[in-house]
Amino acid sequence: MFIKVPKGTQDILPEDISKWYYIEDVIKEILNKYGYKEIRTPFFEYTELFVRGIGESTDIVTKEMFTFLDRKGRSLTLRPEGTAPVVRAYLENSMSRISKVIKLFYIGPMFRCEKPQAGRFRQFNQFGIEIIGTISPAADAEVIITALDVYKKLGLKNLEILINSVGCKKCRADYIQKLKKYLKNKKDSLCSECKERYIKNPLRVLDCKKGSCKKTIEEAPLITENLCQECELHFAEVKSYLNDQKIIFHENPRLVRGLDYYTKTAFEIISGELGAQNAIAGGGRYDDLVEELGGKPTPAVGFAAGTERMIIALEQQKVELPKKKGLDIFVAKINEINQNKAFRLLQKIRNTGLSADMDYSEGSLKSQMRIANKIGARYTVIVGEEELSKNMVILRNMQTKEQKEIKIDNLINELTS
Ligand code: HAM
């Protein structure tokens, strides 16, 4: 028995990679257009970063992290998300000195030990952005608009934007008291997880998908009706920026994200194509995180989006992504004696900048032509004994199937013109 890929992970095979290249190119193009600079942080960090950053009682920290000890007994964790690492890097590299507002983006794998199901993996890819250093509601709006621009460029439709404000430290504390008071006599109707949440993180009860909890919170006080003046104004301005850009969104006063760092704006973009795991992107403002991780009080906002979920939605909507063009040139040889000369020619072609390959399996000319077709070569250069004696090769246009003899010296000119 051969060893299989670990549960919740998957290979991205060569036949699918051009799709990933294309999608990643689009992501980078749009994020660059909006002024974000790429940052690459390590795939693992000290566990403490996520415990402090994401929140001790969150599902991610209590049950979904891949945590291990290094040889010196230090606790490390495979990154379950990108925001805490980006803030760590921002502080560690004193980025506030470069500019008051820093705009960063990242693309790469994240790791969460969740129960795998359609659209939910243990290793998955995210692309995300973080704007650190501004309280402007325009930044909140920009973050949402940037995500939508990526989806638009890829041709993804049928998306819904849900937004909420989860308030700040001040107004949320009062709201949590109100919520606890409301839930106090209704604890019996909560699921076992929400009974725990009631004690540790009552806000999360609002987000529970279980029927009995959903019913229980129907009449619960709403956070949006309990915001302080500053948070209320901020939320109104974010919405006004979105309206101004004709972005259709829905307010969901029960939207509470699974990470504790959010303040003020919280949002999710959901896709009708994804079933239970319908969140294609999520984000919001996190004005206290930089300070919680040891920096000066610094407001920030961002989002992250699941690439696999986006690909699933694109496939469901039958969006045809442009295929990567095939190889320029395939070099075929009529018999093995010509291997040396064919190889020399192959390298000469590659050195011009054209993409080129040949088959090393000693197959017949027919089988080599089959390979050339399969890899989508534009031309095949056929190297034969008789032609070589005249310093010539055969050049075959794979589309028109026309072929002609051509001097080796003229070949490169012909191919590159
Ligand atoms: P998140 O909502 O935990 O937010 O994840 C963002 C997106 O990652 C989700 O909407 C989903 O598309 C994708 N995702 C999450 N878990 C999985 C999984 N197990 N399998 C497949 N896809 C998944 C964050 O990670 C925050 N750091 C976002 C943020 C950035 N907030 C502010 N800045």
Short mmCIF file of C-alpha atoms and ligand atoms in Angstrom, two decimals:
data_model
loop_
_atom_site.label_atom_id
_atom_site.label_comp_id
_atom_site.label_asym_id
_atom_site.label_seq_id
_atom_site.Cartn_x
_atom_site.Cartn_y
_atom_site.Cartn_z
CA MET A 1 0.00 0.00 0.00
CA PHE A 2 1.37 3.40 -0.91
CA ILE A 3 1.13 6.32 1.49
CA LYS A 4 -1.69 8.75 0.80
CA VAL A 5 -1.92 12.52 1.13
CA PRO A 6 -2.85 13.58 4.71
CA LYS A 7 -6.55 14.01 5.46
CA GLY A 8 -7.88 17.43 4.46
CA THR A 9 -4.98 18.18 2.10
CA GLN A 10 -4.68 17.79 -1.65
CA ASP A 11 -2.15 17.82 -4.47
CA ILE A 12 -2.44 20.49 -7.11
CA LEU A 13 -1.61 18.47 -10.20
CA PRO A 14 0.21 19.74 -13.32
CA GLU A 15 -3.03 19.72 -15.35
CA ASP A 16 -4.56 22.18 -12.87
CA ILE A 17 -1.56 24.38 -12.23
CA SER A 18 -2.17 26.81 -15.10
CA LYS A 19 -5.49 27.71 -13.46
CA TRP A 20 -3.62 28.53 -10.23
CA TYR A 21 -0.99 30.56 -12.10
CA TYR A 22 -3.70 32.55 -13.84
CA ILE A 23 -5.68 33.17 -10.66
CA GLU A 24 -2.57 34.18 -8.70
CA ASP A 25 -1.51 36.52 -11.52
CA VAL A 26 -4.93 38.20 -11.44
CA ILE A 27 -4.79 38.53 -7.64
CA LYS A 28 -1.33 40.10 -7.79
CA GLU A 29 -2.32 42.40 -10.67
CA ILE A 30 -5.37 43.75 -8.82
CA LEU A 31 -3.64 44.05 -5.44
CA ASN A 32 -0.72 45.89 -7.04
CA LYS A 33 -3.20 48.16 -8.80
CA TYR A 34 -4.61 49.14 -5.39
CA GLY A 35 -1.14 49.87 -4.02
CA TYR A 36 -0.54 46.77 -1.86
CA LYS A 37 2.97 45.33 -1.50
CA GLU A 38 3.49 41.60 -1.06
CA ILE A 39 4.80 40.25 2.23
CA ARG A 40 5.84 36.62 2.80
CA THR A 41 5.86 35.50 6.41
CA PRO A 42 6.95 32.03 7.65
CA PHE A 43 4.49 29.13 7.47
CA PHE A 44 4.92 28.64 11.22
CA GLU A 45 5.16 31.04 14.14
CA TYR A 46 5.44 30.83 17.91
CA THR A 47 2.08 29.54 19.18
CA GLU A 48 1.74 32.51 21.53
CA LEU A 49 1.25 34.83 18.53
CA PHE A 50 -2.01 33.14 17.56
CA VAL A 51 -3.22 32.60 21.13
CA ARG A 52 -2.84 36.33 21.83
CA GLY A 53 -3.76 37.49 18.33
CA ILE A 54 -6.78 35.37 17.41
CA GLY A 55 -8.07 34.86 20.96
CA GLU A 56 -7.71 32.10 23.53
CA SER A 57 -11.34 30.97 23.44
CA THR A 58 -11.84 30.97 19.65
CA ASP A 59 -12.48 27.68 17.81
CA ILE A 60 -9.25 28.20 15.85
CA VAL A 61 -7.09 28.39 18.97
CA THR A 62 -8.92 25.83 21.12
CA LYS A 63 -9.26 23.06 18.57
CA GLU A 64 -7.97 23.81 15.09
CA MET A 65 -4.28 24.63 15.34
CA PHE A 66 -1.48 22.32 14.22
CA THR A 67 0.83 22.87 17.17
CA PHE A 68 4.11 21.08 17.89
CA LEU A 69 7.26 21.48 19.95
CA ASP A 70 10.62 22.12 18.34
CA ARG A 71 13.72 20.28 19.57
CA LYS A 72 14.24 22.82 22.32
CA GLY A 73 10.67 22.45 23.57
CA ARG A 74 9.34 25.74 22.14
CA SER A 75 5.75 25.63 20.98
CA LEU A 76 5.27 26.37 17.30
CA THR A 77 2.07 26.47 15.22
CA LEU A 78 1.46 26.20 11.48
CA ARG A 79 -0.19 29.52 10.64
CA PRO A 80 -3.99 29.22 10.64
CA GLU A 81 -4.35 32.72 9.18
CA GLY A 82 -2.26 35.63 7.97
CA THR A 83 -3.27 38.70 9.97
CA ALA A 84 -1.43 38.01 13.24
CA PRO A 85 1.80 37.09 11.36
CA VAL A 86 1.58 40.25 9.25
CA VAL A 87 1.13 42.40 12.36
CA ARG A 88 4.07 40.59 13.99
CA ALA A 89 6.22 41.34 10.94
CA TYR A 90 4.98 44.95 10.88
CA LEU A 91 6.14 45.41 14.48
CA GLU A 92 9.33 43.40 14.23
CA ASN A 93 10.46 45.34 11.15
CA SER A 94 9.34 48.75 12.49
CA MET A 95 7.28 49.31 9.35
CA SER A 96 5.54 52.32 10.87
CA ARG A 97 8.81 54.17 10.25
CA ILE A 98 8.53 53.59 6.49
CA SER A 99 5.15 55.24 6.25
CA LYS A 100 2.19 56.07 8.50
CA VAL A 101 -0.10 53.79 6.52
CA ILE A 102 1.22 50.45 5.25
CA LYS A 103 -0.66 48.33 2.71
CA LEU A 104 0.39 44.69 2.50
CA PHE A 105 -0.85 41.57 0.74
CA TYR A 106 -0.09 37.87 1.03
CA ILE A 107 -0.88 34.69 -0.86
CA GLY A 108 -0.17 31.25 0.48
CA PRO A 109 -1.17 28.19 2.47
CA MET A 110 -2.86 28.30 5.88
CA PHE A 111 -3.46 25.32 8.15
CA ARG A 112 -6.48 24.48 10.31
CA CYS A 113 -7.26 21.10 11.78
CA GLU A 114 -10.96 21.23 10.95
CA LYS A 115 -13.23 18.34 10.00
CA PRO A 116 -12.74 18.17 6.22
CA GLN A 117 -15.80 18.60 4.03
CA ALA A 118 -16.65 20.17 0.67
CA GLY A 119 -14.80 23.52 0.60
CA ARG A 120 -13.15 22.95 3.97
CA PHE A 121 -9.58 21.72 4.07
CA ARG A 122 -6.80 21.36 6.60
CA GLN A 123 -4.32 23.03 4.29
CA PHE A 124 -5.90 25.70 2.12
CA ASN A 125 -4.73 28.82 0.35
CA GLN A 126 -5.67 32.36 1.17
CA PHE A 127 -4.97 35.68 -0.42
CA GLY A 128 -5.41 38.66 1.84
CA ILE A 129 -4.65 42.30 2.39
CA GLU A 130 -4.00 44.40 5.48
CA ILE A 131 -4.00 48.21 5.73
CA ILE A 132 -2.21 49.16 8.92
CA GLY A 133 -2.18 52.68 10.36
CA THR A 134 -5.49 54.28 9.41
CA ILE A 135 -8.88 54.66 11.02
CA SER A 136 -10.41 56.05 7.82
CA PRO A 137 -13.72 54.36 6.88
CA ALA A 138 -12.56 54.73 3.27
CA ALA A 139 -9.98 52.02 4.03
CA ASP A 140 -12.74 49.63 5.22
CA ALA A 141 -14.63 50.29 1.99
CA GLU A 142 -11.48 49.86 -0.10
CA VAL A 143 -10.80 46.46 1.43
CA ILE A 144 -14.25 45.19 0.40
CA ILE A 145 -14.02 46.79 -3.05
CA THR A 146 -10.56 45.26 -3.64
CA ALA A 147 -11.86 41.76 -2.93
CA LEU A 148 -14.79 42.33 -5.27
CA ASP A 149 -12.48 43.61 -7.99
CA VAL A 150 -10.51 40.34 -7.90
CA TYR A 151 -13.74 38.34 -8.25
CA LYS A 152 -14.97 40.62 -11.04
CA LYS A 153 -11.75 40.22 -13.03
CA LEU A 154 -12.01 36.43 -12.68
CA GLY A 155 -15.66 36.46 -13.78
CA LEU A 156 -17.17 35.23 -10.51
CA LYS A 157 -20.79 36.26 -10.00
CA ASN A 158 -23.60 35.65 -7.56
CA LEU A 159 -21.80 37.00 -4.50
CA GLU A 160 -23.44 38.50 -1.45
CA ILE A 161 -21.74 40.96 0.86
CA LEU A 162 -22.74 40.87 4.51
CA ILE A 163 -21.55 43.64 6.79
CA ASN A 164 -21.86 44.51 10.44
CA SER A 165 -20.19 46.58 13.10
CA VAL A 166 -19.07 44.72 16.20
CA GLY A 167 -18.26 47.97 18.03
CA CYS A 168 -15.16 48.83 19.98
CA LYS A 169 -13.82 47.79 23.40
CA LYS A 170 -16.03 50.37 25.11
CA CYS A 171 -19.43 49.84 23.55
CA ARG A 172 -18.97 46.10 23.12
CA ALA A 173 -18.43 45.56 26.84
CA ASP A 174 -21.80 47.17 27.58
CA TYR A 175 -23.46 45.23 24.81
CA ILE A 176 -22.05 41.91 26.06
CA GLN A 177 -23.60 42.61 29.48
CA LYS A 178 -26.97 43.20 27.79
CA LEU A 179 -26.60 40.05 25.71
CA LYS A 180 -25.67 37.95 28.75
CA LYS A 181 -28.65 39.30 30.61
CA TYR A 182 -30.89 38.33 27.70
CA LEU A 183 -29.39 34.84 27.40
CA LYS A 184 -29.27 34.14 31.13
CA ASN A 185 -32.75 32.58 31.38
CA LYS A 186 -32.46 30.93 27.97
CA LYS A 187 -29.25 28.99 28.55
CA ASP A 188 -31.06 25.63 28.49
CA SER A 189 -32.11 26.12 24.89
CA LEU A 190 -28.51 26.71 23.74
CA CYS A 191 -26.37 23.95 22.22
CA SER A 192 -23.56 22.56 24.38
CA GLU A 193 -20.95 24.65 22.54
CA CYS A 194 -22.97 27.84 23.03
CA LYS A 195 -23.36 27.09 26.75
CA GLU A 196 -19.54 27.30 26.85
CA ARG A 197 -19.56 30.37 24.61
CA TYR A 198 -22.03 32.04 26.96
CA ILE A 199 -19.31 31.99 29.60
CA LYS A 200 -16.20 32.56 27.49
CA ASN A 201 -17.28 34.54 24.43
CA PRO A 202 -21.04 35.29 24.39
CA LEU A 203 -20.83 37.23 21.11
CA ARG A 204 -20.15 33.97 19.27
CA VAL A 205 -23.59 32.66 20.29
CA LEU A 206 -25.00 35.15 17.78
CA ASP A 207 -23.22 33.37 14.96
CA CYS A 208 -24.27 29.79 15.85
CA LYS A 209 -25.82 27.96 12.92
CA LYS A 210 -27.76 25.44 15.07
CA GLY A 211 -31.56 25.74 14.87
CA SER A 212 -32.30 26.04 18.60
CA CYS A 213 -29.61 28.70 19.12
CA LYS A 214 -30.75 30.62 16.06
CA LYS A 215 -34.28 30.72 17.48
CA THR A 216 -33.07 31.73 20.92
CA ILE A 217 -31.16 34.73 19.63
CA GLU A 218 -33.96 35.93 17.36
CA GLU A 219 -35.07 38.46 19.94
CA ALA A 220 -31.61 39.20 21.36
CA PRO A 221 -30.50 42.83 21.55
CA LEU A 222 -28.57 43.85 18.44
CA ILE A 223 -25.03 45.17 18.61
CA THR A 224 -25.77 47.75 15.93
CA GLU A 225 -28.38 49.29 18.23
CA ASN A 226 -25.82 49.52 21.02
CA LEU A 227 -22.85 51.15 19.30
CA CYS A 228 -21.16 54.19 20.76
CA GLN A 229 -21.34 57.39 18.74
CA GLU A 230 -17.88 56.93 17.23
CA CYS A 231 -18.59 53.36 16.06
CA GLU A 232 -22.00 54.32 14.75
CA LEU A 233 -20.56 57.19 12.72
CA HIS A 234 -17.74 55.00 11.41
CA PHE A 235 -20.21 52.32 10.29
CA ALA A 236 -22.43 54.91 8.60
CA GLU A 237 -19.44 56.28 6.71
CA VAL A 238 -18.27 52.84 5.55
CA LYS A 239 -21.76 52.18 4.19
CA SER A 240 -21.84 55.57 2.54
CA TYR A 241 -18.54 54.86 0.73
CA LEU A 242 -19.92 51.53 -0.47
CA ASN A 243 -23.19 53.11 -1.61
CA ASP A 244 -21.25 55.75 -3.44
CA GLN A 245 -19.47 52.99 -5.38
CA LYS A 246 -22.83 51.28 -6.06
CA ILE A 247 -21.80 48.21 -4.07
CA ILE A 248 -24.85 46.22 -3.00
CA PHE A 249 -24.48 44.85 0.53
CA HIS A 250 -26.69 43.47 3.26
CA GLU A 251 -26.41 44.42 6.87
CA ASN A 252 -26.37 41.43 9.17
CA PRO A 253 -26.36 42.58 12.79
CA ARG A 254 -25.67 38.99 13.91
CA LEU A 255 -22.49 38.60 11.90
CA VAL A 256 -19.70 37.89 14.36
CA ARG A 257 -16.48 36.54 12.96
CA GLY A 258 -14.60 33.57 14.38
CA LEU A 259 -11.53 35.60 15.34
CA ASP A 260 -11.55 37.82 18.42
CA TYR A 261 -9.56 40.76 17.07
CA TYR A 262 -12.35 42.51 15.20
CA THR A 263 -13.55 46.00 16.11
CA LYS A 264 -16.09 48.12 14.25
CA THR A 265 -16.50 46.77 10.68
CA ALA A 266 -16.84 43.01 10.15
CA PHE A 267 -17.82 41.56 6.80
CA GLU A 268 -18.15 38.37 4.84
CA ILE A 269 -18.54 37.70 1.15
CA ILE A 270 -20.59 34.61 0.50
CA SER A 271 -21.12 32.64 -2.67
CA GLY A 272 -24.41 30.98 -3.57
CA GLU A 273 -22.42 28.10 -5.08
CA LEU A 274 -20.71 26.79 -1.98
CA GLY A 275 -23.29 25.07 0.22
CA ALA A 276 -22.48 25.04 3.95
CA GLN A 277 -18.98 26.49 3.57
CA ASN A 278 -20.25 29.52 1.71
CA ALA A 279 -17.83 32.18 3.02
CA ILE A 280 -15.53 32.97 0.17
CA ALA A 281 -13.85 35.88 1.99
CA GLY A 282 -14.03 37.53 5.37
CA GLY A 283 -12.46 40.41 7.14
CA GLY A 284 -12.87 43.64 8.99
CA ARG A 285 -11.22 46.20 11.21
CA TYR A 286 -8.92 45.26 14.09
CA ASP A 287 -7.94 48.48 15.82
CA ASP A 288 -6.53 46.85 18.98
CA LEU A 289 -4.44 44.01 17.57
CA VAL A 290 -1.21 45.93 17.00
CA GLU A 291 -1.30 47.13 20.61
CA GLU A 292 -2.21 43.65 21.90
CA LEU A 293 0.87 42.29 20.15
CA GLY A 294 3.12 44.86 21.81
CA GLY A 295 2.98 47.89 19.51
CA LYS A 296 1.60 51.40 19.90
CA PRO A 297 -2.17 51.74 19.41
CA THR A 298 -2.53 51.47 15.61
CA PRO A 299 -5.81 50.97 13.75
CA ALA A 300 -5.95 48.44 10.91
CA VAL A 301 -8.34 46.70 8.53
CA GLY A 302 -8.11 43.79 6.08
CA PHE A 303 -9.61 40.68 4.56
CA ALA A 304 -8.59 37.18 3.54
CA ALA A 305 -10.18 34.98 0.89
CA GLY A 306 -10.07 31.23 0.34
CA THR A 307 -8.60 30.38 -3.06
CA GLU A 308 -9.94 26.79 -3.18
CA ARG A 309 -13.46 28.00 -2.40
CA MET A 310 -13.16 30.59 -5.14
CA ILE A 311 -12.04 27.90 -7.62
CA ILE A 312 -14.98 25.68 -6.63
CA ALA A 313 -17.39 28.59 -7.19
CA LEU A 314 -15.76 29.42 -10.55
CA GLU A 315 -16.13 25.79 -11.62
CA GLN A 316 -19.77 25.63 -10.51
CA GLN A 317 -20.45 28.74 -12.56
CA LYS A 318 -18.59 27.16 -15.49
CA VAL A 319 -16.31 30.18 -15.84
CA GLU A 320 -13.71 29.37 -18.51
CA LEU A 321 -10.34 30.65 -17.36
CA PRO A 322 -7.85 31.33 -20.15
CA LYS A 323 -5.62 28.31 -20.70
CA LYS A 324 -1.88 28.79 -20.53
CA LYS A 325 -0.40 28.53 -24.01
CA GLY A 326 1.48 25.34 -24.81
CA LEU A 327 5.16 24.94 -25.51
CA ASP A 328 6.63 26.90 -28.46
CA ILE A 329 8.78 24.13 -29.90
CA PHE A 330 9.04 20.37 -29.63
CA VAL A 331 12.21 18.78 -30.97
CA ALA A 332 11.70 15.28 -32.37
CA LYS A 333 14.35 12.98 -33.73
CA ILE A 334 13.95 10.37 -36.45
CA ASN A 335 16.30 7.95 -34.73
CA GLU A 336 18.47 7.80 -31.60
CA ILE A 337 21.70 8.50 -33.50
CA ASN A 338 20.51 12.09 -33.74
CA GLN A 339 20.03 12.53 -29.98
CA ASN A 340 23.24 14.54 -29.56
CA LYS A 341 22.52 16.96 -32.37
CA ALA A 342 18.86 17.23 -31.40
CA PHE A 343 19.84 18.08 -27.83
CA ARG A 344 22.29 20.74 -29.02
CA LEU A 345 19.53 22.28 -31.17
CA LEU A 346 17.06 22.10 -28.29
CA GLN A 347 19.38 24.13 -26.06
CA LYS A 348 20.02 26.62 -28.86
CA ILE A 349 16.28 27.17 -29.21
CA ARG A 350 15.82 27.51 -25.43
CA ASN A 351 18.65 30.06 -25.31
CA THR A 352 16.65 32.35 -27.61
CA GLY A 353 13.98 32.56 -24.90
CA LEU A 354 11.50 30.22 -26.61
CA SER A 355 10.08 27.34 -24.59
CA ALA A 356 11.17 23.99 -25.96
CA ASP A 357 11.34 20.35 -25.00
CA MET A 358 12.04 16.88 -26.36
CA ASP A 359 11.21 13.32 -25.41
CA TYR A 360 13.89 11.23 -23.70
CA SER A 361 12.00 7.94 -23.80
CA GLU A 362 13.47 6.69 -27.09
CA GLY A 363 9.97 6.49 -28.62
CA SER A 364 9.21 6.34 -32.34
CA LEU A 365 8.69 9.53 -34.35
CA LYS A 366 4.96 8.82 -34.26
CA SER A 367 4.91 8.67 -30.47
CA GLN A 368 7.02 11.85 -30.29
CA MET A 369 4.48 13.63 -32.51
CA ARG A 370 1.72 12.45 -30.16
CA ILE A 371 3.59 14.06 -27.24
CA ALA A 372 4.08 17.28 -29.24
CA ASN A 373 0.32 17.43 -29.83
CA LYS A 374 -0.51 16.66 -26.23
CA ILE A 375 1.64 19.44 -24.84
CA GLY A 376 0.24 21.87 -27.40
CA ALA A 377 3.54 22.68 -29.17
CA ARG A 378 3.22 25.36 -31.84
CA TYR A 379 5.97 23.83 -34.00
CA THR A 380 7.88 20.60 -34.09
CA VAL A 381 11.45 20.57 -35.35
CA ILE A 382 12.23 17.12 -36.75
CA VAL A 383 15.89 16.12 -36.78
CA GLY A 384 16.71 13.41 -39.36
CA GLU A 385 19.91 11.88 -40.72
CA GLU A 386 19.32 12.88 -44.32
CA GLU A 387 18.39 16.50 -43.51
CA LEU A 388 21.27 16.88 -41.05
CA SER A 389 23.75 15.93 -43.75
CA LYS A 390 22.50 19.06 -45.58
CA ASN A 391 22.56 21.13 -42.34
CA MET A 392 18.78 21.16 -42.44
CA VAL A 393 15.84 20.10 -40.27
CA ILE A 394 12.12 19.70 -40.91
CA LEU A 395 9.87 22.38 -39.42
CA ARG A 396 6.26 21.35 -38.88
CA ASN A 397 3.51 23.82 -38.04
CA MET A 398 1.38 21.79 -35.64
CA GLN A 399 -1.78 23.72 -36.37
CA THR A 400 -1.74 23.82 -40.18
CA LYS A 401 0.23 20.54 -40.34
CA GLU A 402 2.36 22.12 -43.07
CA GLN A 403 6.00 21.11 -43.02
CA LYS A 404 9.10 22.25 -44.83
CA GLU A 405 12.83 21.72 -44.83
CA ILE A 406 14.77 24.64 -43.40
CA LYS A 407 18.47 25.45 -42.92
CA ILE A 408 19.47 25.15 -39.25
CA ASP A 409 21.01 28.62 -39.46
CA ASN A 410 17.66 30.08 -40.55
CA LEU A 411 15.58 28.10 -38.07
CA ILE A 412 16.00 30.44 -35.12
CA ASN A 413 15.16 33.50 -37.24
CA GLU A 414 12.05 31.81 -38.59
CA LEU A 415 10.91 30.76 -35.11
CA THR A 416 11.52 34.08 -33.41
CA SER A 417 10.20 36.35 -36.19
P1 HAM B 1 -11.33 33.71 8.03
O1 HAM B 1 -12.77 34.07 7.85
O2 HAM B 1 -11.01 32.79 9.13
O3 HAM B 1 -10.56 35.09 8.20
O4 HAM B 1 -10.79 33.12 6.67
C1 HAM B 1 -10.92 33.82 5.46
C2 HAM B 1 -11.35 32.88 4.33
O5 HAM B 1 -10.47 31.76 4.26
C3 HAM B 1 -12.72 32.25 4.52
O6 HAM B 1 -13.75 33.13 4.13
C4 HAM B 1 -12.62 31.05 3.61
O7 HAM B 1 -12.87 31.44 2.26
C5 HAM B 1 -11.17 30.63 3.75
N1 HAM B 1 -11.07 29.50 4.69
C6 HAM B 1 -11.03 29.54 6.04
N2 HAM B 1 -10.91 28.30 6.55
C7 HAM B 1 -10.87 27.46 5.51
C8 HAM B 1 -10.75 26.03 5.39
N3 HAM B 1 -10.61 25.24 6.44
N4 HAM B 1 -10.74 25.49 4.14
C9 HAM B 1 -10.85 26.29 3.04
N5 HAM B 1 -10.96 27.63 3.10
C10 HAM B 1 -10.98 28.21 4.32
C11 HAM B 1 -9.21 35.19 8.39
O8 HAM B 1 -8.44 34.29 8.20
C12 HAM B 1 -8.75 36.59 8.73
N6 HAM B 1 -7.30 36.56 8.91
C13 HAM B 1 -9.18 37.56 7.66
C14 HAM B 1 -8.72 38.96 7.93
C15 HAM B 1 -7.66 39.57 7.36
N7 HAM B 1 -9.28 39.80 8.76
C16 HAM B 1 -8.59 40.93 8.76
N8 HAM B 1 -7.61 40.79 7.92
#
